[in-house]
Coordinates of C-alpha atoms in Angstrom, one line a residue:
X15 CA 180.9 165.1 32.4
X16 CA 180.9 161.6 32.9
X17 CA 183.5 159.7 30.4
X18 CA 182.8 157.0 27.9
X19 CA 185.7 154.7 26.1
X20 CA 184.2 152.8 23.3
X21 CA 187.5 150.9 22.2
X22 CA 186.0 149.1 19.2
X23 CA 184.5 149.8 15.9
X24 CA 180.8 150.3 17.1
X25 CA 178.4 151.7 14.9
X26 CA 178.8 155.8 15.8
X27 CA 174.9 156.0 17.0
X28 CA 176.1 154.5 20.5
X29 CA 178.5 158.2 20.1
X30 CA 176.3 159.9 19.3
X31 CA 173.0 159.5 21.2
X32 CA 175.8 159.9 24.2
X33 CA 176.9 163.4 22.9
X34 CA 173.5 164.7 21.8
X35 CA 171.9 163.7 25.8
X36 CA 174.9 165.7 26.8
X37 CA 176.5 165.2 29.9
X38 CA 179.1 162.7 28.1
X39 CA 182.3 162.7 26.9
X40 CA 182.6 160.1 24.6
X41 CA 186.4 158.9 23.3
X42 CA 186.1 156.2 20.7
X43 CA 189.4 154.7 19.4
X44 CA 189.6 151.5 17.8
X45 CA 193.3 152.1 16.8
X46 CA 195.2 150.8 20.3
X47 CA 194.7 148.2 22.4
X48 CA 192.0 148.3 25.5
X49 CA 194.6 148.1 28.1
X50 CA 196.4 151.3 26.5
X51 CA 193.2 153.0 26.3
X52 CA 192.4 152.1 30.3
X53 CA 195.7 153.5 31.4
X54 CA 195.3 156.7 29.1
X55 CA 191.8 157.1 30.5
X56 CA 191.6 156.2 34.4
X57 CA 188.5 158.4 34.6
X58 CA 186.7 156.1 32.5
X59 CA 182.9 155.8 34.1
X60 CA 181.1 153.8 31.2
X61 CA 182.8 151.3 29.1
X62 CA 181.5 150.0 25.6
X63 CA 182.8 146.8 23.9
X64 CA 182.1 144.3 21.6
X65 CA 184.5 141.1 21.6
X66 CA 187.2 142.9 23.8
X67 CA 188.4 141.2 26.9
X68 CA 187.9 143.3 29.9
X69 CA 190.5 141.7 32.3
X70 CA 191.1 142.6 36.1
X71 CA 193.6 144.5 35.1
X72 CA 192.0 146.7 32.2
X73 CA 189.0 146.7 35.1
X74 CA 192.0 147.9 37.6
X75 CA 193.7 150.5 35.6
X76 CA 189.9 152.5 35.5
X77 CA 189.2 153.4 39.5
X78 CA 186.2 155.6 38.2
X79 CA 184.5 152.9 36.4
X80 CA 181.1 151.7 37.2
X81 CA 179.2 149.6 34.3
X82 CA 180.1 147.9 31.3
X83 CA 178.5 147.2 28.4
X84 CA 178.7 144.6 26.6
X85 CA 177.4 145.3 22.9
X86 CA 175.8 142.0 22.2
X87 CA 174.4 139.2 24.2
X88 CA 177.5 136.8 25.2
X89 CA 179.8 138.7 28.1
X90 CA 182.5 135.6 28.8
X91 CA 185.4 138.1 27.5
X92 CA 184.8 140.1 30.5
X93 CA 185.7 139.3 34.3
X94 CA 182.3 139.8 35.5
X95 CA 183.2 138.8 39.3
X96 CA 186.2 140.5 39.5
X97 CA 183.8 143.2 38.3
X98 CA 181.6 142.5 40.9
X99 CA 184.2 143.3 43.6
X100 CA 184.9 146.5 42.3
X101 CA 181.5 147.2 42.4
X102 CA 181.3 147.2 38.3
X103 CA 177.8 146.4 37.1
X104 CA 178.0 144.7 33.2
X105 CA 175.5 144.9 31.1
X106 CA 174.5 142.8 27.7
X107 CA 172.3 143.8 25.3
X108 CA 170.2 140.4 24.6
X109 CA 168.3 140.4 20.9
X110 CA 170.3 143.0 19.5
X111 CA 171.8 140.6 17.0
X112 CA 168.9 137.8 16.9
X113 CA 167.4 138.8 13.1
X114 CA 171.2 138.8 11.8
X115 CA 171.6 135.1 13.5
X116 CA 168.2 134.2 11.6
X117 CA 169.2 135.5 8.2
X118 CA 172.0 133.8 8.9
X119 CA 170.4 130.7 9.2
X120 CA 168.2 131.2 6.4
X121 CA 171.4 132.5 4.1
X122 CA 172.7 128.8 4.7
X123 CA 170.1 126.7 3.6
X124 CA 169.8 128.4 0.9
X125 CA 173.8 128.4 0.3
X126 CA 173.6 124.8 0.6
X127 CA 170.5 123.7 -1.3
X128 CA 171.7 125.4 -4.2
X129 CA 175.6 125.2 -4.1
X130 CA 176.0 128.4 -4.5
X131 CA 179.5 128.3 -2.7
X132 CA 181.0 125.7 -4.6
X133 CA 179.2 126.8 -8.1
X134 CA 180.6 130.5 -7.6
X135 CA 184.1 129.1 -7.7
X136 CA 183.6 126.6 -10.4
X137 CA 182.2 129.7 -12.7
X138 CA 184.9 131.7 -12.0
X139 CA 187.4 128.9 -12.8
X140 CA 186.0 129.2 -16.6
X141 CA 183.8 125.8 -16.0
X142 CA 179.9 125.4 -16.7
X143 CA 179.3 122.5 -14.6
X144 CA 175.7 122.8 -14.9
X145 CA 174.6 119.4 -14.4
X146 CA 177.2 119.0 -11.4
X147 CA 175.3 121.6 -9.3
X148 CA 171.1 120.1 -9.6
X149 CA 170.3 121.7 -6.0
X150 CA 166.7 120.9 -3.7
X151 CA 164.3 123.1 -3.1
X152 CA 163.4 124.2 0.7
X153 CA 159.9 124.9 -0.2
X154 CA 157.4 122.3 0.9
X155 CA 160.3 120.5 3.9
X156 CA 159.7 120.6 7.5
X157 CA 161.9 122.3 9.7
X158 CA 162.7 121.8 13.0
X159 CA 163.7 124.6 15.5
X160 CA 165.6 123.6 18.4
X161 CA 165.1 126.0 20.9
X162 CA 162.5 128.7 20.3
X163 CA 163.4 131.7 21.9
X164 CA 164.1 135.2 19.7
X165 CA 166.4 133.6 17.4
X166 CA 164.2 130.8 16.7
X167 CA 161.1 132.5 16.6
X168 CA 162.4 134.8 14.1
X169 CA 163.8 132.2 12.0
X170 CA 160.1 130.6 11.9
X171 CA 158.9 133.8 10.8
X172 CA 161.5 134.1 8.4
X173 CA 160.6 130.6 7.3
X174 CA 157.2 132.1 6.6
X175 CA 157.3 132.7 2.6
X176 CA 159.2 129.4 2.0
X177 CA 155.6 127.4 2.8
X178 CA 157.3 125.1 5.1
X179 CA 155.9 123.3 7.9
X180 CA 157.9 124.2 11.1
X181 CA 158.3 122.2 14.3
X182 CA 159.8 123.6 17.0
X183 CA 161.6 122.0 20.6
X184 CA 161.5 124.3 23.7
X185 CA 160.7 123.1 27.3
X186 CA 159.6 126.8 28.3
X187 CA 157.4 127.1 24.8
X188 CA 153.4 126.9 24.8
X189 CA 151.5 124.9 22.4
X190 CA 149.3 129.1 22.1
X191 CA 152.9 131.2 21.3
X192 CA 154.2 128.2 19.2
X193 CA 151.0 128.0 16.7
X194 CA 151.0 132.3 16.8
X195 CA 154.3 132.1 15.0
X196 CA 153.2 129.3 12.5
X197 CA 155.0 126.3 14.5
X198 CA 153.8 123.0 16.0
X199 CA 155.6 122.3 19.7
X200 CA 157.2 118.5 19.5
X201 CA 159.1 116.5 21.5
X202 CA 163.2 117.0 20.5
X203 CA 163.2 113.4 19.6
X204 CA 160.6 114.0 16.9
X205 CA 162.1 117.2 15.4
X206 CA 165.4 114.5 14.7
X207 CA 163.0 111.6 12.9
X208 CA 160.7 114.2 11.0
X209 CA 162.8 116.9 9.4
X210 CA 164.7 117.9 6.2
X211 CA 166.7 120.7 8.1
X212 CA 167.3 121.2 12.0
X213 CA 168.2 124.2 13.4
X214 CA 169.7 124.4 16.6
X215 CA 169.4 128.0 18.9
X216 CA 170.0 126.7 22.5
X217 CA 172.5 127.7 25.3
X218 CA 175.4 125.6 25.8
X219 CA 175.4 124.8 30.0
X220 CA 175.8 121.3 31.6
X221 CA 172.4 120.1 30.3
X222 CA 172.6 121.0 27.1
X223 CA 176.5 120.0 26.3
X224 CA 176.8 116.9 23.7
X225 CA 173.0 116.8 24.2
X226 CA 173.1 116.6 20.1
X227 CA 174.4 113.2 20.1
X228 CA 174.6 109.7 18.4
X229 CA 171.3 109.1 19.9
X230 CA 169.6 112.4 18.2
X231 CA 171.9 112.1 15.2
X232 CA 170.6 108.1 14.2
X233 CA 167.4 109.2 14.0
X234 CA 167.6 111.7 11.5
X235 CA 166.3 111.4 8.2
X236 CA 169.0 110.8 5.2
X237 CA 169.9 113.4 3.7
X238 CA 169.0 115.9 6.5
X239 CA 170.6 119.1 7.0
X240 CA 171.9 120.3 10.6
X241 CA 172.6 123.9 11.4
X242 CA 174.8 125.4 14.0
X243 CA 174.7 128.9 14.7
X244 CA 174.1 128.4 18.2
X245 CA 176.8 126.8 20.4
X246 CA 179.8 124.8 19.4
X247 CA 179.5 122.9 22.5
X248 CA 175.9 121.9 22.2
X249 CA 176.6 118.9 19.3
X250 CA 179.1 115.9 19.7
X251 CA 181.6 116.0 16.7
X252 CA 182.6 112.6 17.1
X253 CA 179.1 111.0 16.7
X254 CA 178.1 113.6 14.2
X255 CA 181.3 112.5 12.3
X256 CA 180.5 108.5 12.8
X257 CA 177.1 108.9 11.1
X258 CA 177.1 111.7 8.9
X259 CA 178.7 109.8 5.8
X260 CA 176.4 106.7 5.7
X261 CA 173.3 109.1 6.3
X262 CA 174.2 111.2 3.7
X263 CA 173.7 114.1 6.4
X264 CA 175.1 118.2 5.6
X265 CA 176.3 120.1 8.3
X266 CA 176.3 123.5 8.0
X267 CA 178.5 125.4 11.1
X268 CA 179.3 129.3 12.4
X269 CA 180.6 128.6 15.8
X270 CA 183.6 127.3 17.6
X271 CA 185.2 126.6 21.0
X272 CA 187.2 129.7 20.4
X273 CA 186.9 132.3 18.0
X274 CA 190.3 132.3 16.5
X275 CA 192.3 131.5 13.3
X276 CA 193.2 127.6 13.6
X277 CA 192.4 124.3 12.1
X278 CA 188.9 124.0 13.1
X279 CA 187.9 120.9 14.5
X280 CA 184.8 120.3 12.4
X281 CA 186.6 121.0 9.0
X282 CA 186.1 117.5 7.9
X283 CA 182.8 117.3 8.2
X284 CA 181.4 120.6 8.1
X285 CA 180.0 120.9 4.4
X286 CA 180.1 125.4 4.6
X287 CA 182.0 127.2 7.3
X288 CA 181.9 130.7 8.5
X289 CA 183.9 132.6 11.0
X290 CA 181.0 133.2 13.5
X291 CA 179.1 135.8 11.3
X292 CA 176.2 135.3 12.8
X293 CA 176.0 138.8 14.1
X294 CA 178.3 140.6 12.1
X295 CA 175.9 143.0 10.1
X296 CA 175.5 146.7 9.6
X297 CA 172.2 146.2 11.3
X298 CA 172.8 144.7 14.1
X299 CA 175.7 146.9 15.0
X300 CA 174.0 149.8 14.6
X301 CA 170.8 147.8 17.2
X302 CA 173.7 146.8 19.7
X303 CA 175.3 150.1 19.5
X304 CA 172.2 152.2 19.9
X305 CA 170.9 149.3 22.1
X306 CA 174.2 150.0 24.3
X307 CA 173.4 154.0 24.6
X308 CA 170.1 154.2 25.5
X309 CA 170.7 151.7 28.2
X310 CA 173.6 153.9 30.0
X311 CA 171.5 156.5 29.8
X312 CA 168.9 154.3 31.6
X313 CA 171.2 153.3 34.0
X314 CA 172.9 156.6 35.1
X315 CA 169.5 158.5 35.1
X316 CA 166.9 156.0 36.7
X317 CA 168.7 153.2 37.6
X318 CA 167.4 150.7 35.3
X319 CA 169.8 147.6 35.6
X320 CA 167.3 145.2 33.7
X321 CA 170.3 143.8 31.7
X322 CA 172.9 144.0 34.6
X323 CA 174.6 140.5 34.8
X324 CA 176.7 140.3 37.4
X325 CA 174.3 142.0 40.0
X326 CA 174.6 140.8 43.1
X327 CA 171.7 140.1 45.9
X328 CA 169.9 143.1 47.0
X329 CA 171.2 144.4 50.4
X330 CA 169.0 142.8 53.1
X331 CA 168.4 139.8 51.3
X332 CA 170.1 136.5 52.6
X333 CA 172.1 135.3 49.6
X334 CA 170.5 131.6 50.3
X335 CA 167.0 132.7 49.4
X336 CA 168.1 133.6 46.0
X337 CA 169.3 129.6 46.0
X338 CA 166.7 128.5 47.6
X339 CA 164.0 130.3 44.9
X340 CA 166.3 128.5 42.3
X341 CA 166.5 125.0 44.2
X342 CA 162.6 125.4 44.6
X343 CA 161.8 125.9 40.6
X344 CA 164.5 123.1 39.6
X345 CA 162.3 121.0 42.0
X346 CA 159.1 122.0 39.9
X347 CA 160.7 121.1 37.0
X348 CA 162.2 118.1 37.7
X349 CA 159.7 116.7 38.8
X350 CA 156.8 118.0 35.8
X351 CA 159.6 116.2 33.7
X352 CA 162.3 118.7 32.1
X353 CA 161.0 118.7 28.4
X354 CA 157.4 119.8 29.7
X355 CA 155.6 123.0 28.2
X356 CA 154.9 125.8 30.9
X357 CA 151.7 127.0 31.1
X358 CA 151.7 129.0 34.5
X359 CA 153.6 129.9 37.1
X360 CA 152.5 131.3 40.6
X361 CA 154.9 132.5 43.4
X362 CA 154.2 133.3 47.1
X363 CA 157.3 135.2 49.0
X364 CA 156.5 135.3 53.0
X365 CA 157.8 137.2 55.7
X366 CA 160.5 139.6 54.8
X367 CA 160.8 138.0 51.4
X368 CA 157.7 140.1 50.2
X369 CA 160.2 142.9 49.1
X370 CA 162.3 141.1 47.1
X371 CA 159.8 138.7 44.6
X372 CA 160.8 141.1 41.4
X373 CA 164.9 139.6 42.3
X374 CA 164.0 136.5 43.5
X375 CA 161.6 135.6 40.3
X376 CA 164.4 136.1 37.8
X377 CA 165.8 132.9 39.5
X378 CA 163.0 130.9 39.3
X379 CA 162.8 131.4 35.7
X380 CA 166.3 130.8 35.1
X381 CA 165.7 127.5 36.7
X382 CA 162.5 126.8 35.0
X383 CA 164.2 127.7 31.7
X384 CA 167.9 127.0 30.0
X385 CA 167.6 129.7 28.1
X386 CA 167.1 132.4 30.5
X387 CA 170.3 133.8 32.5
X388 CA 169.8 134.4 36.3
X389 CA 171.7 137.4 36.5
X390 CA 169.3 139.1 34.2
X391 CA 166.9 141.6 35.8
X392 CA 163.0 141.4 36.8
X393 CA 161.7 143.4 33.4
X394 CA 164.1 140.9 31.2
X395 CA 162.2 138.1 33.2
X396 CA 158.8 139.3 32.7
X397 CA 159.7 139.9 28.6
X398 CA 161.2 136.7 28.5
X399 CA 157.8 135.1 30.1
X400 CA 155.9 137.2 27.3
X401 CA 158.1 135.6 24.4
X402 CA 157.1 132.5 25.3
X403 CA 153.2 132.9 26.0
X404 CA 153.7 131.9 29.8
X405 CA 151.7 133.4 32.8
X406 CA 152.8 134.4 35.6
X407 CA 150.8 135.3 39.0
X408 CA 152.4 136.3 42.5
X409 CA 149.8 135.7 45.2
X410 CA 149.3 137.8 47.9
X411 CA 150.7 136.1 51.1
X412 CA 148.4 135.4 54.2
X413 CA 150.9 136.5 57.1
X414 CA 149.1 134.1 59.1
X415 CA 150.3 130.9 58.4
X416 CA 153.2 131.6 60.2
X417 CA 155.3 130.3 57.5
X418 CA 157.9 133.0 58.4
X419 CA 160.5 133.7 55.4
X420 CA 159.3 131.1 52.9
X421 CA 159.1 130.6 49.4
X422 CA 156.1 128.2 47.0
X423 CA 156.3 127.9 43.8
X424 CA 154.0 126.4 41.7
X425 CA 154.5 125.4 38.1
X426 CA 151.7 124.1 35.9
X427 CA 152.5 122.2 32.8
X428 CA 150.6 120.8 29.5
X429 CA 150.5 116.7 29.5
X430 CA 148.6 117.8 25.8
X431 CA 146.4 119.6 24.7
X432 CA 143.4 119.3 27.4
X433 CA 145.2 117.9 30.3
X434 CA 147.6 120.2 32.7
X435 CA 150.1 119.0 35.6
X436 CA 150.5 121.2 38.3
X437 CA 153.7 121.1 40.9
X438 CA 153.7 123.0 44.1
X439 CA 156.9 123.5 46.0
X440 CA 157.7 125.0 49.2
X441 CA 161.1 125.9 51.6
X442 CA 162.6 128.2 53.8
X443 CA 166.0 128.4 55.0
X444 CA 167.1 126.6 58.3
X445 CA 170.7 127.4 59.6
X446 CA 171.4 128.7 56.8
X447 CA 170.6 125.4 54.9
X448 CA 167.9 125.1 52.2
X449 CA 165.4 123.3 53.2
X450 CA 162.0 121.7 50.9
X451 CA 159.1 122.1 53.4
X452 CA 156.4 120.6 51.2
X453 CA 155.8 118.7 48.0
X454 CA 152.4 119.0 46.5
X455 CA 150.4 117.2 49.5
X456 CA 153.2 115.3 51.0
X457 CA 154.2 118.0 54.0
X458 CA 156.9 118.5 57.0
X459 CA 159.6 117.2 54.8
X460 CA 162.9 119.4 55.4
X461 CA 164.9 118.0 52.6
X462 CA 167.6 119.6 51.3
X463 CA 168.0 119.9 47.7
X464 CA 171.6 119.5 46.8
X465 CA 173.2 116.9 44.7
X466 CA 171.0 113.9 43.2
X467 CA 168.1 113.2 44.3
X468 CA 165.1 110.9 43.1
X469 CA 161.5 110.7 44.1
X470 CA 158.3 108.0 43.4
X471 CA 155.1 108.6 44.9
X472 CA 153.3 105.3 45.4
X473 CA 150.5 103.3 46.6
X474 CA 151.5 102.7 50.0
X475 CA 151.9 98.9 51.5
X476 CA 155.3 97.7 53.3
X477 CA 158.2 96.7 51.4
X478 CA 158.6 99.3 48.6
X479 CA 161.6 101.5 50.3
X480 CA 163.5 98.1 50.1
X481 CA 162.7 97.2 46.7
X482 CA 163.6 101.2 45.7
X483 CA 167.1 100.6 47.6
X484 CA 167.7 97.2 46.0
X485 CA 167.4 98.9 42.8
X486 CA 169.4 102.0 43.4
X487 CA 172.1 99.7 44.7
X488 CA 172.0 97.4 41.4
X489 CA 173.0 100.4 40.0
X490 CA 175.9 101.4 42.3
X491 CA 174.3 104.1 44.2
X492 CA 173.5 105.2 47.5
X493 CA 170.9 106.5 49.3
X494 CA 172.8 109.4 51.4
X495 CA 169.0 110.8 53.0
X496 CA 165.7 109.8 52.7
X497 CA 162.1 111.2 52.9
X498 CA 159.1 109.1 53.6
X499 CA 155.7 110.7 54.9
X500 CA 152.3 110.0 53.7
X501 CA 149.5 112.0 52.1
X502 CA 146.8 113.5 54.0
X503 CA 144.6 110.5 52.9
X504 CA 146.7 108.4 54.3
X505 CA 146.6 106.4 51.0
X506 CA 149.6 107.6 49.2
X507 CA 153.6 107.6 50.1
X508 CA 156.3 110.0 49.1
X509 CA 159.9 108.4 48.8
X510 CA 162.1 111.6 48.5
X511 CA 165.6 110.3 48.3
X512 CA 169.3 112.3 48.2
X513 CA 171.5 109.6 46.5
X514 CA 175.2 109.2 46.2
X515 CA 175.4 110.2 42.7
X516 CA 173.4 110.9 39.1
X517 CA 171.2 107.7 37.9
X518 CA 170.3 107.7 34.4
X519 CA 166.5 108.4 34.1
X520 CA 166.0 104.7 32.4
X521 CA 166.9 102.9 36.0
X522 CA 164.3 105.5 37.5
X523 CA 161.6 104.5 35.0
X524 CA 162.3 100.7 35.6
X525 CA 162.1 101.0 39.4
X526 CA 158.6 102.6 39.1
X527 CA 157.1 99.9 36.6
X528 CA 158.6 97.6 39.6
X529 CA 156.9 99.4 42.3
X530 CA 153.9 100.5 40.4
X531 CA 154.7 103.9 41.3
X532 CA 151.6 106.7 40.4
X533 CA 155.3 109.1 39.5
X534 CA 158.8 109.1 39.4
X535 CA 161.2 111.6 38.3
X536 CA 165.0 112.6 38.7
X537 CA 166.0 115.7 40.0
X538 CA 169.9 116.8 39.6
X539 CA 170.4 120.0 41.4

């Protein structure tokens, strides 16, 4: 009998679809605190949480244990690499609580546009304020989704009866899977100047943190509503709070830095406040619980680690190739332009690297896409592709190129509705570097992509690496390596540059109106 501790109050299905496959003993005890519960059971194999923090130690005090679960899609309460040296596998259960989040979101516009809060309390203070609470209707507004992955794309179905006009922000989205759900794919600048209500479902990473900011936030319409039931980190308080007053702006808010009792940081100008209910229904529950059993079973019968996050590269596979895959795609999308819709993407693995395209795709699509986690598994990519109406081709490699353990990657994009750009990337690993063989045309360019990095591809004529250098040095940067071949033509020059630190995009686009450059683009690895 393999044992399962479920320390919180999980919906019982997860207990018993475990009891009724047999071959589990399931002990369930919300009443005593997870580290108790490890010591009492050491021959713990499965463990089941919710919000719980699985520590070293808890991870420690259970020498039998070999996956957790996390019930729900966030996992930064558990210790996933001290995990990984155990030889713990954790597992999330992603989408198990996106239709409570888009209630959720729904729930609060409707709160809002109403009063229903504030009108419930002056009722039941013996008041008929009446005239006080005149609400809006959100019938006949446009709505903009800000990130469109399951949570979004079930708020624009959810949107449905409400005869709105939906726009919808995702770099990974196409214009096909964005008009199947009833939404028009903009620009994220657009969604600020053209709707009543905003709705933000991103990830909150390095490219995404403060990216709502004073910029996004002027352009709003007054009297606009923004919703949070995302990521705290994603929108900057401060410039939310400078504009919100004059703009006449609502904020409506169910996540935090930390989800703890405390004096909130946005109580000032959040207009309602929840303590991160977003997935805190019976339903969803019962989806993560059940969700959370039938993916142990999974695991412990076939092996399926779809949802495993912390997995580690497959045995036989140089851990550098799994960078290099990543490095490769964030090459192809830095230099389609970051915001750009995917249409297609095509892989070739060669040499030994064959074997290992299901592992090594999940990071190009993590790379391609913010919203996609590279420790997720090969059938999470390939859903995840699906969701948001992208192909996806791997070629057949001709072993006679000779190109030994290699990696292309191309990535085609939609300029609009009739014209496509299409990026092709390859590298292989040199000395254990990474190493960017070829760009589109431009070939033999062993560049390695680390750090910051620009590139313009020009007419070529003498003089233009100098005016690029002057430029970069205006700025205060450096140019730490440099890449300079031609085309095959012989009419066109690649300057492939590793500089001394990030350049804001605006210095890029004026050096290329200098130089007349055919492209330019930033690429921050």
């Amino acid at each position: 009998m393999k044992k399962v501790l479920i320390p919180t109050k999980l919906d019982a299905v997860a207990r018993e679809t475990l009891t009724a496959r047999g071959g589990y003993e399931v002990i369930q005890d919300d009443s005593q605190e997870l580290a108790v519960l490890a010591s009492l059971h050491p021959d713990t194999h499965a463990l089941i949480v919710r919000s719980e923090k699985v520590t070293a130690e808890v991870i420690d005090a259970m020498p039998s244990l070999k996956v957790v679960i996390r019930a729900g899609a966030g996992y930064n309460t558990i210790d996933i690499k001290h995990a990984r040296l155990k030889g713990v596998d954790v597992m999330n259960t992603p989408g198990a609580n996106a239709n409570a989040v888009a209630e959720e979101v729904i729930a609060l516009m409707l709160a809002d546009a109403r009063h229903l809060i504030a009108a419930d309390a002056s009722t039941r203070a013996g008041k008929w304020e009446k005239k006080n609470f005149m609400g809006k209707e959100i019938t006949g507004k446009t709505v903009g989704i800000v990130g469109f992955g399951a949570i979004g794309q079930l708020v624009a179905k959810r949107l449905d009866g409400f005869d709105v006009k939906v726009l919808a922000f995702d770099p990974f989205l196409s214009d096909e899977r964005a008009r199947d759900l009833g939404a028009e794919s903009v620009e994220l600048g657009k969604i600020f100047e053209k709707c009543d209500y905003i709705s933000l479902h991103m990830p909150e990473n390095d490219d995404t943190r403060g990216i709502i900011n004073k910029s996004l936030i002027a352009r709003m319409k007054n009297g606009a509503t923004l919703i949070n039931c995302a990521r705290a980190g994603i929108i900057n308080e401060d410039d939310l709070r400078a504009l919100k007053a004059d703009k006449g702006l609502r904020f409506l808010n169910d996540v935090y830095p930390k989800d703890e009792a405390a004096n909130q940081s946005v109580t000032d100008i959040a207009d309602i406040m929840l303590p991160h209910l977003g997935a805190s229904t019976v339903e969803a529950n019962l989806n993560a619980a059940m969700r959370s059993a039938t993916q142990l079973i999974g695991y412990d019968d076939k092996g399926i680690a779809s949802y495993v996050v912390n997995r580690d590269v497959p045995e036989g596979l140089d851990r550098a190739y799994s960078e290099l895959a990543f490095a490769l795609a964030h090459t192809c999308r830095g230099i389609a332009g970051g915001n750009k819709q995917m249409k297609l993407i095509e892989t070739s693995f060669y040499g030994d690297l064959a074997r290992f395209g299901d592992w090594l795709l999940v990071q190009i699509v993590a790379a391609l896409s913010d919203d996609f986690d590279r420790t997720q598994g090969y059938d999470a990519a390939l859903e995840y592709l699906k969701e948001m109406g992208v192909e996806y081709f791997n070629r057949e490699t001709d072993t006679s190129k000779g190109y030994g353990n290699a990696i292309t990657v191309d990535v085609t994009t939609s300029i609009d509705a009739a014209h496509f750009k299409r990026v092709s990337v390859r590298g292989t690993v040199a000395e254990g570097n990474m190493m960017v063989s070829r760009i589109n045309n431009f070939d033999k360019l062993y560049f390695e992509p680390v750090g910051n990095a620009v590139l313009f591809i020009y007419k070529d004529r003498p003089g233009v690496i100098g005016q690029i250098g002057s430029a970069l040095a205006d700025a205060g940067i450096n140019i730490d390596d440099m890449r300079n071949p031609h085309d095959p033509s012989g009419e066109n020059s690649l300057a492939l540059m590793r500089i001394s630190g990030a350049v804001d995009c605006a210095v890029v686009d004026r050096i290329a109106g200098q130089i007349d450059a055919l492209h330019a683009s930033c690429i921050r690895y």
